[in-house]
């Protein structure tokens, strides 16, 4: 069967390594997914998004993967840097209920120098 | 600079004393929303507004009111605050492109303590 990454509340990585943060979403009608980064004392900031007609999208050092079959989303950060230390949230929306946004519990990423 | 501005940033008050947290955005966004963030519970949506004079309940609306009389402002009102409303609150906005959702822009948060 297919292997799906577990959601972990905390993740610690060495500087320069790649990070993978996982998220399971709940609503099979969700068709828009976003990853946000929240630094201490600030509001969440948009990192990357993906719509349900795609299964992969790449940005600068970040990649989002979407597996609709098992309702799973992951964020990959390449060559993780100390400035990447933050809490990362996934969020899901459905165009059929466009105003509602549901956020995951968040993963705290710590990058060790 | 494009931003979402919340005021106050910090407030300590007492049970039952009405308070309003203001939120203003300068990006001409149609959509605005309020969230509360509590340890271990992530962000939970309180109310949202798809456009002027259009508001709707999120997942945790009890004890809160909102209004959207102008596009740029979306105040959050606690008519009779209680200690269980002690939390970190975020306002957010986003543009709308047809029916498609877009990423939200968040303010820096308002930390409310209700004694």
PDB file of N, CA and C in Angstrom, chain B residues 17-112:
ATOM      1  N   UNK B  17     -16.854  43.368  30.373  1.00  0.00           N
ATOM      2  CA  UNK B  17     -16.636  44.720  29.850  1.00  0.00           C
ATOM      3  C   UNK B  17     -16.468  44.654  28.331  1.00  0.00           C
ATOM      4  N   UNK B  18     -17.443  45.182  27.621  1.00  0.00           N
ATOM      5  CA  UNK B  18     -17.460  45.112  26.155  1.00  0.00           C
ATOM      6  C   UNK B  18     -16.160  45.639  25.549  1.00  0.00           C
ATOM      7  N   UNK B  19     -15.672  44.933  24.540  1.00  0.00           N
ATOM      8  CA  UNK B  19     -14.473  45.411  23.859  1.00  0.00           C
ATOM      9  C   UNK B  19     -14.573  45.146  22.362  1.00  0.00           C
ATOM     10  N   UNK B  20     -13.830  45.938  21.626  1.00  0.00           N
ATOM     11  CA  UNK B  20     -13.773  45.811  20.167  1.00  0.00           C
ATOM     12  C   UNK B  20     -12.320  45.746  19.731  1.00  0.00           C
ATOM     13  N   UNK B  21     -12.012  44.777  18.900  1.00  0.00           N
ATOM     14  CA  UNK B  21     -10.696  44.695  18.277  1.00  0.00           C
ATOM     15  C   UNK B  21     -10.877  45.124  16.819  1.00  0.00           C
ATOM     16  N   UNK B  22     -10.155  46.139  16.423  1.00  0.00           N
ATOM     17  CA  UNK B  22     -10.318  46.624  15.052  1.00  0.00           C
ATOM     18  C   UNK B  22      -9.362  45.907  14.114  1.00  0.00           C
ATOM     19  N   UNK B  23      -9.779  45.817  12.861  1.00  0.00           N
ATOM     20  CA  UNK B  23      -8.946  45.230  11.807  1.00  0.00           C
ATOM     21  C   UNK B  23      -9.165  46.054  10.547  1.00  0.00           C
ATOM     22  N   UNK B  24      -8.074  46.446   9.925  1.00  0.00           N
ATOM     23  CA  UNK B  24      -8.160  47.237   8.711  1.00  0.00           C
ATOM     24  C   UNK B  24      -7.143  46.725   7.698  1.00  0.00           C
ATOM     25  N   UNK B  25      -7.558  46.641   6.436  1.00  0.00           N
ATOM     26  CA  UNK B  25      -6.628  46.238   5.376  1.00  0.00           C
ATOM     27  C   UNK B  25      -6.626  47.283   4.268  1.00  0.00           C
ATOM     28  N   UNK B  26      -5.463  47.471   3.666  1.00  0.00           N
ATOM     29  CA  UNK B  26      -5.305  48.518   2.648  1.00  0.00           C
ATOM     30  C   UNK B  26      -5.087  47.939   1.250  1.00  0.00           C
ATOM     31  N   UNK B  27      -5.553  46.710   1.033  1.00  0.00           N
ATOM     32  CA  UNK B  27      -5.305  46.015  -0.230  1.00  0.00           C
ATOM     33  C   UNK B  27      -6.573  45.870  -1.068  1.00  0.00           C
ATOM     34  N   UNK B  28      -7.655  46.489  -0.630  1.00  0.00           N
ATOM     35  CA  UNK B  28      -8.929  46.415  -1.360  1.00  0.00           C
ATOM     36  C   UNK B  28      -9.435  44.969  -1.489  1.00  0.00           C
ATOM     37  N   UNK B  29      -9.163  44.164  -0.473  1.00  0.00           N
ATOM     38  CA  UNK B  29      -9.585  42.768  -0.507  1.00  0.00           C
ATOM     39  C   UNK B  29     -11.059  42.638  -0.178  1.00  0.00           C
ATOM     40  N   UNK B  30     -11.728  41.711  -0.894  1.00  0.00           N
ATOM     41  CA  UNK B  30     -13.144  41.468  -0.625  1.00  0.00           C
ATOM     42  C   UNK B  30     -13.336  40.638   0.643  1.00  0.00           C
ATOM     43  N   UNK B  31     -12.459  39.667   0.835  1.00  0.00           N
ATOM     44  CA  UNK B  31     -12.643  38.679   1.891  1.00  0.00           C
ATOM     45  C   UNK B  31     -11.855  39.056   3.134  1.00  0.00           C
ATOM     46  N   UNK B  32     -12.511  38.939   4.301  1.00  0.00           N
ATOM     47  CA  UNK B  32     -11.823  39.129   5.580  1.00  0.00           C
ATOM     48  C   UNK B  32     -12.307  38.085   6.568  1.00  0.00           C
ATOM     49  N   UNK B  33     -11.461  37.787   7.555  1.00  0.00           N
ATOM     50  CA  UNK B  33     -11.792  36.711   8.486  1.00  0.00           C
ATOM     51  C   UNK B  33     -11.099  36.938   9.820  1.00  0.00           C
ATOM     52  N   UNK B  34     -11.704  36.396  10.882  1.00  0.00           N
ATOM     53  CA  UNK B  34     -11.107  36.413  12.210  1.00  0.00           C
ATOM     54  C   UNK B  34     -10.847  34.983  12.672  1.00  0.00           C
ATOM     55  N   UNK B  35      -9.694  34.805  13.348  1.00  0.00           N
ATOM     56  CA  UNK B  35      -9.315  33.521  13.911  1.00  0.00           C
ATOM     57  C   UNK B  35      -8.857  33.728  15.350  1.00  0.00           C
ATOM     58  N   UNK B  36      -8.972  32.658  16.116  1.00  0.00           N
ATOM     59  CA  UNK B  36      -8.319  32.643  17.411  1.00  0.00           C
ATOM     60  C   UNK B  36      -7.331  31.492  17.437  1.00  0.00           C
ATOM     61  N   UNK B  37      -6.234  31.719  18.140  1.00  0.00           N
ATOM     62  CA  UNK B  37      -5.188  30.707  18.205  1.00  0.00           C
ATOM     63  C   UNK B  37      -4.926  30.375  19.659  1.00  0.00           C
ATOM     64  N   UNK B  38      -5.122  29.117  20.001  1.00  0.00           N
ATOM     65  CA  UNK B  38      -4.907  28.649  21.366  1.00  0.00           C
ATOM     66  C   UNK B  38      -3.901  27.507  21.340  1.00  0.00           C
ATOM     67  N   UNK B  39      -3.099  27.369  22.387  1.00  0.00           N
ATOM     68  CA  UNK B  39      -2.081  26.306  22.421  1.00  0.00           C
ATOM     69  C   UNK B  39      -2.698  24.938  22.173  1.00  0.00           C
ATOM     70  N   UNK B  40      -2.111  24.195  21.251  1.00  0.00           N
ATOM     71  CA  UNK B  40      -2.580  22.846  20.976  1.00  0.00           C
ATOM     72  C   UNK B  40      -3.817  22.767  20.095  1.00  0.00           C
ATOM     73  N   UNK B  41      -4.399  23.914  19.742  1.00  0.00           N
ATOM     74  CA  UNK B  41      -5.642  23.893  18.946  1.00  0.00           C
ATOM     75  C   UNK B  41      -5.489  24.570  17.595  1.00  0.00           C
ATOM     76  N   UNK B  42      -4.326  25.057  17.277  1.00  0.00           N
ATOM     77  CA  UNK B  42      -4.128  25.696  15.987  1.00  0.00           C
ATOM     78  C   UNK B  42      -4.969  26.954  15.841  1.00  0.00           C
ATOM     79  N   UNK B  43      -5.280  27.318  14.615  1.00  0.00           N
ATOM     80  CA  UNK B  43      -6.114  28.486  14.325  1.00  0.00           C
ATOM     81  C   UNK B  43      -7.535  28.015  14.060  1.00  0.00           C
ATOM     82  N   UNK B  44      -8.486  28.642  14.732  1.00  0.00           N
ATOM     83  CA  UNK B  44      -9.889  28.312  14.509  1.00  0.00           C
ATOM     84  C   UNK B  44     -10.627  29.558  14.036  1.00  0.00           C
ATOM     85  N   UNK B  45     -11.447  29.362  13.038  1.00  0.00           N
ATOM     86  CA  UNK B  45     -12.114  30.488  12.403  1.00  0.00           C
ATOM     87  C   UNK B  45     -13.332  30.909  13.215  1.00  0.00           C
ATOM     88  N   UNK B  46     -13.456  32.219  13.470  1.00  0.00           N
ATOM     89  CA  UNK B  46     -14.562  32.747  14.272  1.00  0.00           C
ATOM     90  C   UNK B  46     -15.694  33.227  13.359  1.00  0.00           C
ATOM     91  N   UNK B  47     -15.396  34.184  12.518  1.00  0.00           N
ATOM     92  CA  UNK B  47     -16.330  34.737  11.541  1.00  0.00           C
ATOM     93  C   UNK B  47     -15.545  35.084  10.290  1.00  0.00           C
ATOM     94  N   UNK B  48     -16.271  35.164   9.181  1.00  0.00           N
ATOM     95  CA  UNK B  48     -15.654  35.647   7.961  1.00  0.00           C
ATOM     96  C   UNK B  48     -16.653  36.505   7.195  1.00  0.00           C
ATOM     97  N   UNK B  49     -16.122  37.250   6.236  1.00  0.00           N
ATOM     98  CA  UNK B  49     -16.949  38.143   5.421  1.00  0.00           C
ATOM     99  C   UNK B  49     -16.499  38.045   3.974  1.00  0.00           C
ATOM    100  N   UNK B  50     -17.428  37.705   3.104  1.00  0.00           N
ATOM    101  CA  UNK B  50     -17.094  37.572   1.687  1.00  0.00           C
ATOM    102  C   UNK B  50     -17.063  38.931   0.986  1.00  0.00           C
ATOM    103  N   UNK B  51     -17.768  39.909   1.576  1.00  0.00           N
ATOM    104  CA  UNK B  51     -17.762  41.256   1.004  1.00  0.00           C
ATOM    105  C   UNK B  51     -18.533  42.178   1.944  1.00  0.00           C
ATOM    106  N   UNK B  52     -18.651  43.430   1.598  1.00  0.00           N
ATOM    107  CA  UNK B  52     -19.351  44.400   2.447  1.00  0.00           C
ATOM    108  C   UNK B  52     -20.764  43.913   2.735  1.00  0.00           C
ATOM    109  N   UNK B  53     -21.145  44.011   4.005  1.00  0.00           N
ATOM    110  CA  UNK B  53     -22.483  43.624   4.485  1.00  0.00           C
ATOM    111  C   UNK B  53     -22.771  42.131   4.376  1.00  0.00           C
ATOM    112  N   UNK B  54     -21.752  41.321   4.133  1.00  0.00           N
ATOM    113  CA  UNK B  54     -21.935  39.870   4.061  1.00  0.00           C
ATOM    114  C   UNK B  54     -21.008  39.220   5.081  1.00  0.00           C
ATOM    115  N   UNK B  55     -21.589  38.651   6.136  1.00  0.00           N
ATOM    116  CA  UNK B  55     -20.765  37.974   7.142  1.00  0.00           C
ATOM    117  C   UNK B  55     -21.349  36.595   7.420  1.00  0.00           C
ATOM    118  N   UNK B  56     -20.504  35.699   7.896  1.00  0.00           N
ATOM    119  CA  UNK B  56     -20.981  34.347   8.178  1.00  0.00           C
ATOM    120  C   UNK B  56     -20.144  33.723   9.290  1.00  0.00           C
ATOM    121  N   UNK B  57     -20.741  32.747   9.959  1.00  0.00           N
ATOM    122  CA  UNK B  57     -20.084  32.116  11.095  1.00  0.00           C
ATOM    123  C   UNK B  57     -19.004  31.146  10.635  1.00  0.00           C
ATOM    124  N   UNK B  58     -17.920  31.127  11.409  1.00  0.00           N
ATOM    125  CA  UNK B  58     -16.903  30.111  11.241  1.00  0.00           C
ATOM    126  C   UNK B  58     -17.185  28.948  12.175  1.00  0.00           C
ATOM    127  N   UNK B  59     -16.137  28.365  12.717  1.00  0.00           N
ATOM    128  CA  UNK B  59     -16.297  27.187  13.566  1.00  0.00           C
ATOM    129  C   UNK B  59     -16.565  27.508  15.037  1.00  0.00           C
ATOM    130  N   UNK B  60     -16.136  28.707  15.481  1.00  0.00           N
ATOM    131  CA  UNK B  60     -16.277  29.051  16.906  1.00  0.00           C
ATOM    132  C   UNK B  60     -16.835  30.461  17.073  1.00  0.00           C
ATOM    133  N   UNK B  61     -18.081  30.739  16.607  1.00  0.00           N
ATOM    134  CA  UNK B  61     -18.604  32.114  16.643  1.00  0.00           C
ATOM    135  C   UNK B  61     -19.210  32.549  17.970  1.00  0.00           C
ATOM    136  N   UNK B  62     -19.442  31.601  18.892  1.00  0.00           N
ATOM    137  CA  UNK B  62     -20.183  31.929  20.117  1.00  0.00           C
ATOM    138  C   UNK B  62     -19.436  32.981  20.934  1.00  0.00           C
ATOM    139  N   UNK B  63     -20.167  34.026  21.336  1.00  0.00           N
ATOM    140  CA  UNK B  63     -19.583  35.069  22.168  1.00  0.00           C
ATOM    141  C   UNK B  63     -18.954  36.210  21.389  1.00  0.00           C
ATOM    142  N   UNK B  64     -19.031  36.148  20.058  1.00  0.00           N
ATOM    143  CA  UNK B  64     -18.422  37.170  19.209  1.00  0.00           C
ATOM    144  C   UNK B  64     -19.456  37.753  18.250  1.00  0.00           C
ATOM    145  N   UNK B  65     -19.209  38.992  17.861  1.00  0.00           N
ATOM    146  CA  UNK B  65     -19.977  39.627  16.794  1.00  0.00           C
ATOM    147  C   UNK B  65     -19.002  40.297  15.853  1.00  0.00           C
ATOM    148  N   UNK B  66     -19.434  40.474  14.611  1.00  0.00           N
ATOM    149  CA  UNK B  66     -18.624  41.207  13.637  1.00  0.00           C
ATOM    150  C   UNK B  66     -19.550  42.101  12.828  1.00  0.00           C
ATOM    151  N   UNK B  67     -18.942  43.038  12.126  1.00  0.00           N
ATOM    152  CA  UNK B  67     -19.695  43.836  11.158  1.00  0.00           C
ATOM    153  C   UNK B  67     -18.765  44.166  10.001  1.00  0.00           C
ATOM    154  N   UNK B  68     -19.351  44.410   8.828  1.00  0.00           N
ATOM    155  CA  UNK B  68     -18.541  44.775   7.656  1.00  0.00           C
ATOM    156  C   UNK B  68     -19.306  45.872   6.897  1.00  0.00           C
ATOM    157  N   UNK B  69     -19.154  47.065   7.440  1.00  0.00           N
ATOM    158  CA  UNK B  69     -19.848  48.216   6.843  1.00  0.00           C
ATOM    159  C   UNK B  69     -19.033  48.821   5.705  1.00  0.00           C
ATOM    160  N   UNK B  70     -17.727  48.638   5.781  1.00  0.00           N
ATOM    161  CA  UNK B  70     -16.858  49.155   4.721  1.00  0.00           C
ATOM    162  C   UNK B  70     -15.916  48.020   4.313  1.00  0.00           C
ATOM    163  N   UNK B  71     -15.397  48.113   3.111  1.00  0.00           N
ATOM    164  CA  UNK B  71     -14.548  47.031   2.616  1.00  0.00           C
ATOM    165  C   UNK B  71     -13.288  46.866   3.443  1.00  0.00           C
ATOM    166  N   UNK B  72     -12.697  47.960   3.897  1.00  0.00           N
ATOM    167  CA  UNK B  72     -11.388  47.862   4.519  1.00  0.00           C
ATOM    168  C   UNK B  72     -11.425  47.443   5.985  1.00  0.00           C
ATOM    169  N   UNK B  73     -12.584  47.551   6.663  1.00  0.00           N
ATOM    170  CA  UNK B  73     -12.631  47.318   8.110  1.00  0.00           C
ATOM    171  C   UNK B  73     -13.506  46.129   8.480  1.00  0.00           C
ATOM    172  N   UNK B  74     -13.052  45.383   9.476  1.00  0.00           N
ATOM    173  CA  UNK B  74     -13.802  44.206   9.917  1.00  0.00           C
ATOM    174  C   UNK B  74     -13.584  44.045  11.419  1.00  0.00           C
ATOM    175  N   UNK B  75     -14.279  44.832  12.237  1.00  0.00           N
ATOM    176  CA  UNK B  75     -14.057  44.761  13.682  1.00  0.00           C
ATOM    177  C   UNK B  75     -14.646  43.502  14.313  1.00  0.00           C
ATOM    178  N   UNK B  76     -13.980  43.034  15.342  1.00  0.00           N
ATOM    179  CA  UNK B  76     -14.444  41.899  16.149  1.00  0.00           C
ATOM    180  C   UNK B  76     -14.917  42.437  17.490  1.00  0.00           C
ATOM    181  N   UNK B  77     -16.162  42.119  17.841  1.00  0.00           N
ATOM    182  CA  UNK B  77     -16.768  42.656  19.050  1.00  0.00           C
ATOM    183  C   UNK B  77     -17.035  41.540  20.041  1.00  0.00           C
ATOM    184  N   UNK B  78     -16.583  41.763  21.277  1.00  0.00           N
ATOM    185  CA  UNK B  78     -16.923  40.860  22.371  1.00  0.00           C
ATOM    186  C   UNK B  78     -17.852  41.633  23.296  1.00  0.00           C
ATOM    187  N   UNK B  79     -19.139  41.328  23.232  1.00  0.00           N
ATOM    188  CA  UNK B  79     -20.136  42.098  23.983  1.00  0.00           C
ATOM    189  C   UNK B  79     -19.986  41.904  25.488  1.00  0.00           C
ATOM    190  N   UNK B  80     -19.732  40.693  25.909  1.00  0.00           N
ATOM    191  CA  UNK B  80     -19.568  40.381  27.324  1.00  0.00           C
ATOM    192  C   UNK B  80     -18.450  39.345  27.460  1.00  0.00           C
ATOM    193  N   UNK B  81     -17.199  39.810  27.421  1.00  0.00           N
ATOM    194  CA  UNK B  81     -16.071  38.877  27.405  1.00  0.00           C
ATOM    195  C   UNK B  81     -16.030  37.977  28.636  1.00  0.00           C
ATOM    196  N   UNK B  82     -15.582  36.772  28.412  1.00  0.00           N
ATOM    197  CA  UNK B  82     -15.415  35.827  29.516  1.00  0.00           C
ATOM    198  C   UNK B  82     -14.001  35.248  29.467  1.00  0.00           C
ATOM    199  N   UNK B  83     -13.526  34.696  30.578  1.00  0.00           N
ATOM    200  CA  UNK B  83     -12.139  34.188  30.621  1.00  0.00           C
ATOM    201  C   UNK B  83     -11.819  33.172  29.522  1.00  0.00           C
ATOM    202  N   UNK B  84     -12.803  32.404  29.058  1.00  0.00           N
ATOM    203  CA  UNK B  84     -12.497  31.414  28.011  1.00  0.00           C
ATOM    204  C   UNK B  84     -12.280  32.054  26.639  1.00  0.00           C
ATOM    205  N   UNK B  85     -12.407  33.377  26.567  1.00  0.00           N
ATOM    206  CA  UNK B  85     -12.075  34.095  25.338  1.00  0.00           C
ATOM    207  C   UNK B  85     -10.660  34.683  25.390  1.00  0.00           C
ATOM    208  N   UNK B  86      -9.953  34.373  26.456  1.00  0.00           N
ATOM    209  CA  UNK B  86      -8.527  34.717  26.513  1.00  0.00           C
ATOM    210  C   UNK B  86      -7.816  33.935  25.430  1.00  0.00           C
ATOM    211  N   UNK B  87      -7.156  34.651  24.528  1.00  0.00           N
ATOM    212  CA  UNK B  87      -6.573  33.976  23.365  1.00  0.00           C
ATOM    213  C   UNK B  87      -5.755  34.973  22.562  1.00  0.00           C
ATOM    214  N   UNK B  88      -5.129  34.455  21.517  1.00  0.00           N
ATOM    215  CA  UNK B  88      -4.432  35.273  20.525  1.00  0.00           C
ATOM    216  C   UNK B  88      -5.321  35.317  19.287  1.00  0.00           C
ATOM    217  N   UNK B  89      -5.654  36.527  18.848  1.00  0.00           N
ATOM    218  CA  UNK B  89      -6.600  36.699  17.749  1.00  0.00           C
ATOM    219  C   UNK B  89      -5.891  37.243  16.515  1.00  0.00           C
ATOM    220  N   UNK B  90      -6.264  36.685  15.363  1.00  0.00           N
ATOM    221  CA  UNK B  90      -5.710  37.145  14.092  1.00  0.00           C
ATOM    222  C   UNK B  90      -6.826  37.526  13.138  1.00  0.00           C
ATOM    223  N   UNK B  91      -6.615  38.635  12.465  1.00  0.00           N
ATOM    224  CA  UNK B  91      -7.462  39.052  11.365  1.00  0.00           C
ATOM    225  C   UNK B  91      -6.714  38.754  10.063  1.00  0.00           C
ATOM    226  N   UNK B  92      -7.448  38.403   9.029  1.00  0.00           N
ATOM    227  CA  UNK B  92      -6.821  38.099   7.743  1.00  0.00           C
ATOM    228  C   UNK B  92      -7.702  38.614   6.622  1.00  0.00           C
ATOM    229  N   UNK B  93      -7.097  38.841   5.457  1.00  0.00           N
ATOM    230  CA  UNK B  93      -7.864  39.247   4.287  1.00  0.00           C
ATOM    231  C   UNK B  93      -7.290  38.566   3.054  1.00  0.00           C
ATOM    232  N   UNK B  94      -8.115  38.453   2.032  1.00  0.00           N
ATOM    233  CA  UNK B  94      -7.615  37.949   0.748  1.00  0.00           C
ATOM    234  C   UNK B  94      -8.471  38.484  -0.384  1.00  0.00           C
ATOM    235  N   UNK B  95      -7.893  38.571  -1.588  1.00  0.00           N
ATOM    236  CA  UNK B  95      -8.685  38.965  -2.742  1.00  0.00           C
ATOM    237  C   UNK B  95      -9.537  37.776  -3.177  1.00  0.00           C
ATOM    238  N   UNK B  96     -10.466  38.032  -4.030  1.00  0.00           N
ATOM    239  CA  UNK B  96     -11.244  36.945  -4.605  1.00  0.00           C
ATOM    240  C   UNK B  96     -11.094  37.033  -6.119  1.00  0.00           C
ATOM    241  N   UNK B  97     -10.855  35.926  -6.739  1.00  0.00           N
ATOM    242  CA  UNK B  97     -10.774  35.891  -8.182  1.00  0.00           C
ATOM    243  C   UNK B  97     -11.861  34.931  -8.637  1.00  0.00           C
ATOM    244  N   UNK B  98     -12.986  35.457  -9.028  1.00  0.00           N
ATOM    245  CA  UNK B  98     -14.119  34.610  -9.344  1.00  0.00           C
ATOM    246  C   UNK B  98     -14.514  33.802  -8.136  1.00  0.00           C
ATOM    247  N   UNK B  99     -14.623  32.506  -8.276  1.00  0.00           N
ATOM    248  CA  UNK B  99     -14.985  31.654  -7.149  1.00  0.00           C
ATOM    249  C   UNK B  99     -13.746  31.056  -6.492  1.00  0.00           C
ATOM    250  N   UNK B 100     -12.567  31.383  -7.020  1.00  0.00           N
ATOM    251  CA  UNK B 100     -11.361  30.735  -6.522  1.00  0.00           C
ATOM    252  C   UNK B 100     -10.845  31.396  -5.257  1.00  0.00           C
ATOM    253  N   UNK B 101     -10.525  30.586  -4.273  1.00  0.00           N
ATOM    254  CA  UNK B 101      -9.885  31.090  -3.071  1.00  0.00           C
ATOM    255  C   UNK B 101      -8.457  31.534  -3.363  1.00  0.00           C
ATOM    256  N   UNK B 102      -7.953  32.429  -2.521  1.00  0.00           N
ATOM    257  CA  UNK B 102      -6.592  32.939  -2.640  1.00  0.00           C
ATOM    258  C   UNK B 102      -5.941  32.898  -1.255  1.00  0.00           C
ATOM    259  N   UNK B 103      -4.609  32.993  -1.197  1.00  0.00           N
ATOM    260  CA  UNK B 103      -3.962  32.991   0.125  1.00  0.00           C
ATOM    261  C   UNK B 103      -4.399  34.189   0.965  1.00  0.00           C
ATOM    262  N   UNK B 104      -4.408  34.002   2.260  1.00  0.00           N
ATOM    263  CA  UNK B 104      -4.788  35.084   3.160  1.00  0.00           C
ATOM    264  C   UNK B 104      -3.555  35.836   3.668  1.00  0.00           C
ATOM    265  N   UNK B 105      -3.752  37.131   3.876  1.00  0.00           N
ATOM    266  CA  UNK B 105      -2.742  37.984   4.485  1.00  0.00           C
ATOM    267  C   UNK B 105      -3.176  38.225   5.928  1.00  0.00           C
ATOM    268  N   UNK B 106      -2.279  37.972   6.855  1.00  0.00           N
ATOM    269  CA  UNK B 106      -2.631  38.056   8.270  1.00  0.00           C
ATOM    270  C   UNK B 106      -2.039  39.290   8.939  1.00  0.00           C
ATOM    271  N   UNK B 107      -2.791  39.803   9.924  1.00  0.00           N
ATOM    272  CA  UNK B 107      -2.220  40.803  10.817  1.00  0.00           C
ATOM    273  C   UNK B 107      -1.270  40.149  11.801  1.00  0.00           C
ATOM    274  N   UNK B 108      -0.674  40.964  12.666  1.00  0.00           N
ATOM    275  CA  UNK B 108       0.311  40.442  13.620  1.00  0.00           C
ATOM    276  C   UNK B 108      -0.297  39.957  14.928  1.00  0.00           C
ATOM    277  N   UNK B 109      -1.607  40.037  15.043  1.00  0.00           N
ATOM    278  CA  UNK B 109      -2.260  39.418  16.189  1.00  0.00           C
ATOM    279  C   UNK B 109      -2.595  40.392  17.302  1.00  0.00           C
ATOM    280  N   UNK B 110      -3.615  40.018  18.068  1.00  0.00           N
ATOM    281  CA  UNK B 110      -4.031  40.760  19.262  1.00  0.00           C
ATOM    282  C   UNK B 110      -4.116  39.754  20.399  1.00  0.00           C
ATOM    283  N   UNK B 111      -3.335  40.002  21.443  1.00  0.00           N
ATOM    284  CA  UNK B 111      -3.375  39.088  22.591  1.00  0.00           C
ATOM    285  C   UNK B 111      -4.333  39.649  23.628  1.00  0.00           C
ATOM    286  N   UNK B 112      -5.431  38.915  23.836  1.00  0.00           N
ATOM    287  CA  UNK B 112      -6.461  39.336  24.792  1.00  0.00           C
ATOM    288  C   UNK B 112      -6.393  38.479  26.041  1.00  0.00           C
TER     289      UNK B 112
END
